[in-house]
Amino acid sequence: TIASMQTQLCQAWVEVASEIAEIRTTMAILSERTGDYESAIKSCEEARIVYQSYANLKRKVMMDNKDDNDNQLEQMEHMLERLALAKASYSDRKLLHQEAVHVKRRISSEVDPDVKEELYDQLFNLLATVLELEQDSLGKIHPQVADTIAIIAQVHADRDELEDALE
């Protein structure tokens, strides 16, 4: 029957749409990790549109009123909010990381222990600032946050501050 064919086509579209949305979400994540926030936001918005369209199709054709993809839509909204925050803070975060790299280079060539200690203080302050900014704009479980924590731990390890490195 026509209704049966519509249902089958709808089910097939839902499966394909789900895959498309997942691919767009993955593209958003990869773009964000490379600092391409425009592409990340665009991919995330496209994923949201696909999730919304197949929810609408399910309701219309399959008479399915439950929104089992509400979670995906909420995740896309949350991701878009996070991407906007990340985009807004990107240049500041990048500048702070570059400054930290510069200070770390100065430390490696410095011979005066007092100056070296001041440089380490400056480095830890920079890294603490960028870490706070990353946690606020990216979230505490973001890979970039983990990278910055690893840098802080490595600096502590370089100074033989193993307990601090493990924190």
Coordinates of C-alpha atoms in Angstrom, one line a residue:
T1 CA 0.0 0.0 0.0
I2 CA 1.0 3.6 -0.4
A3 CA 1.0 4.2 3.4
S4 CA 3.3 1.2 3.9
M5 CA 5.7 2.6 1.2
Q6 CA 5.6 6.0 2.8
T7 CA 6.5 4.5 6.1
Q8 CA 9.3 2.5 4.6
L9 CA 10.7 5.5 2.8
C10 CA 10.4 7.5 6.0
Q11 CA 12.3 4.9 7.9
A12 CA 15.0 4.8 5.3
W13 CA 15.3 8.6 5.3
V14 CA 15.5 8.6 9.1
E15 CA 18.4 6.2 9.0
V16 CA 20.2 8.1 6.2
A17 CA 19.5 11.5 7.9
S18 CA 20.9 10.2 11.2
E19 CA 24.1 9.2 9.5
I20 CA 24.3 12.6 7.7
A21 CA 23.7 14.4 11.0
E22 CA 26.4 12.4 12.7
I23 CA 28.9 13.2 9.9
R24 CA 28.1 16.9 10.1
T25 CA 28.6 16.8 13.9
T26 CA 31.9 15.1 13.5
M27 CA 32.9 17.7 10.9
A28 CA 32.0 20.4 13.4
I29 CA 34.2 18.8 16.1
L30 CA 37.1 18.5 13.7
S31 CA 36.7 22.0 12.4
E32 CA 36.6 23.4 16.0
R33 CA 39.7 21.5 16.9
T34 CA 41.6 23.2 14.0
G35 CA 40.3 26.7 15.0
D36 CA 37.9 26.9 12.0
Y37 CA 34.9 28.1 13.9
E38 CA 32.9 29.3 10.9
S39 CA 33.0 25.8 9.4
A40 CA 32.3 24.2 12.8
I41 CA 29.2 26.4 13.4
K42 CA 28.0 25.8 9.8
S43 CA 28.4 22.0 10.2
C44 CA 26.7 22.0 13.6
E45 CA 23.8 24.1 12.2
E46 CA 23.4 21.7 9.3
A47 CA 23.3 18.7 11.7
R48 CA 20.6 20.5 13.7
I49 CA 18.6 21.1 10.6
V50 CA 18.8 17.4 9.6
Y51 CA 17.8 16.2 13.0
Q52 CA 14.8 18.6 13.0
S53 CA 13.7 17.7 9.5
Y54 CA 13.7 14.0 10.2
A55 CA 11.8 14.6 13.4
N56 CA 9.2 16.5 11.5
L57 CA 9.0 13.8 8.8
K58 CA 8.5 11.1 11.5
R59 CA 5.7 13.1 13.0
K60 CA 4.0 13.8 9.7
V61 CA 4.4 10.5 7.8
M62 CA 4.8 7.9 10.6
M63 CA 2.3 9.6 13.0
D64 CA 5.1 9.4 15.6
N65 CA 4.7 12.2 18.1
K66 CA 7.5 11.3 20.4
D67 CA 10.7 13.2 19.9
D68 CA 13.4 10.6 20.4
N69 CA 15.8 13.0 18.8
D70 CA 15.1 15.8 21.2
N71 CA 18.4 14.9 22.9
Q72 CA 20.3 15.3 19.6
L73 CA 18.6 18.7 19.1
E74 CA 19.5 19.8 22.6
Q75 CA 23.1 18.6 22.1
M76 CA 23.3 20.6 18.9
E77 CA 22.0 23.7 20.6
H78 CA 24.5 23.2 23.4
M79 CA 27.3 22.7 20.9
L80 CA 26.4 25.9 19.0
E81 CA 26.5 27.8 22.3
R82 CA 29.9 26.4 23.1
L83 CA 31.2 27.1 19.6
A84 CA 30.1 30.7 19.9
L85 CA 31.9 31.0 23.2
A86 CA 35.0 29.2 21.8
K87 CA 35.0 31.4 18.7
A88 CA 34.8 34.6 20.8
S89 CA 37.8 33.5 23.0
Y90 CA 39.9 31.9 20.3
S91 CA 42.2 34.8 19.5
D92 CA 42.8 35.4 23.3
R93 CA 43.5 31.7 23.9
K94 CA 45.8 31.5 21.0
L95 CA 47.7 34.6 22.0
L96 CA 48.2 33.3 25.6
H97 CA 49.5 30.0 24.3
Q98 CA 51.9 31.7 22.0
E99 CA 53.1 33.9 24.8
A100 CA 53.6 30.8 27.0
V101 CA 55.7 29.2 24.3
H102 CA 57.8 32.3 24.2
V103 CA 58.3 32.4 27.9
K104 CA 59.2 28.7 27.9
R105 CA 61.9 29.3 25.3
R106 CA 63.3 32.2 27.4
I107 CA 63.4 29.8 30.4
S108 CA 65.4 27.2 28.5
S109 CA 68.1 29.8 27.6
E110 CA 68.2 31.7 30.9
V111 CA 71.1 31.0 33.3
D112 CA 70.3 33.3 36.2
P113 CA 68.2 31.2 38.6
D114 CA 66.3 34.2 40.0
V115 CA 65.3 35.4 36.5
K116 CA 64.4 31.8 35.6
E117 CA 62.1 31.5 38.7
E118 CA 60.4 34.8 37.7
L119 CA 59.9 33.4 34.2
Y120 CA 58.4 30.2 35.6
D121 CA 56.0 32.3 37.7
Q122 CA 55.0 34.2 34.5
L123 CA 54.6 30.9 32.6
F124 CA 52.4 29.4 35.3
N125 CA 50.3 32.6 35.4
L126 CA 49.8 32.5 31.6
L127 CA 48.9 28.8 31.6
A128 CA 46.5 29.3 34.5
T129 CA 44.8 32.1 32.7
V130 CA 44.5 30.2 29.4
L131 CA 43.2 27.1 31.3
E132 CA 40.5 29.2 33.0
L133 CA 39.5 30.8 29.7
E134 CA 39.4 27.4 28.0
Q135 CA 37.4 25.8 30.7
D136 CA 34.9 28.7 30.6
S137 CA 34.6 28.7 26.8
L138 CA 35.2 25.1 25.9
G139 CA 34.1 23.1 28.9
K140 CA 36.1 21.2 31.4
I141 CA 36.3 18.0 29.4
H142 CA 37.4 19.5 26.1
P143 CA 40.6 18.1 24.5
Q144 CA 42.2 21.5 24.4
V145 CA 41.7 21.8 28.2
A146 CA 43.4 18.4 28.6
D147 CA 46.3 19.6 26.4
T148 CA 46.8 22.7 28.5
I149 CA 46.7 20.6 31.7
A150 CA 49.3 18.3 30.2
I151 CA 51.5 21.3 29.4
I152 CA 51.2 22.5 33.0
A153 CA 52.1 19.0 34.3
Q154 CA 55.1 18.8 32.0
V155 CA 56.4 22.2 33.3
H156 CA 56.1 20.9 36.8
A157 CA 57.8 17.6 35.8
D158 CA 60.6 19.6 34.2
R159 CA 61.1 21.3 37.5
D160 CA 61.1 18.0 39.4
E161 CA 57.8 19.0 41.1
L162 CA 56.3 15.5 40.6
E163 CA 53.5 15.9 43.1
D164 CA 52.3 19.1 41.4
A165 CA 52.8 17.4 38.0
L166 CA 50.4 14.6 39.0
E167 CA 47.7 17.0 40.2

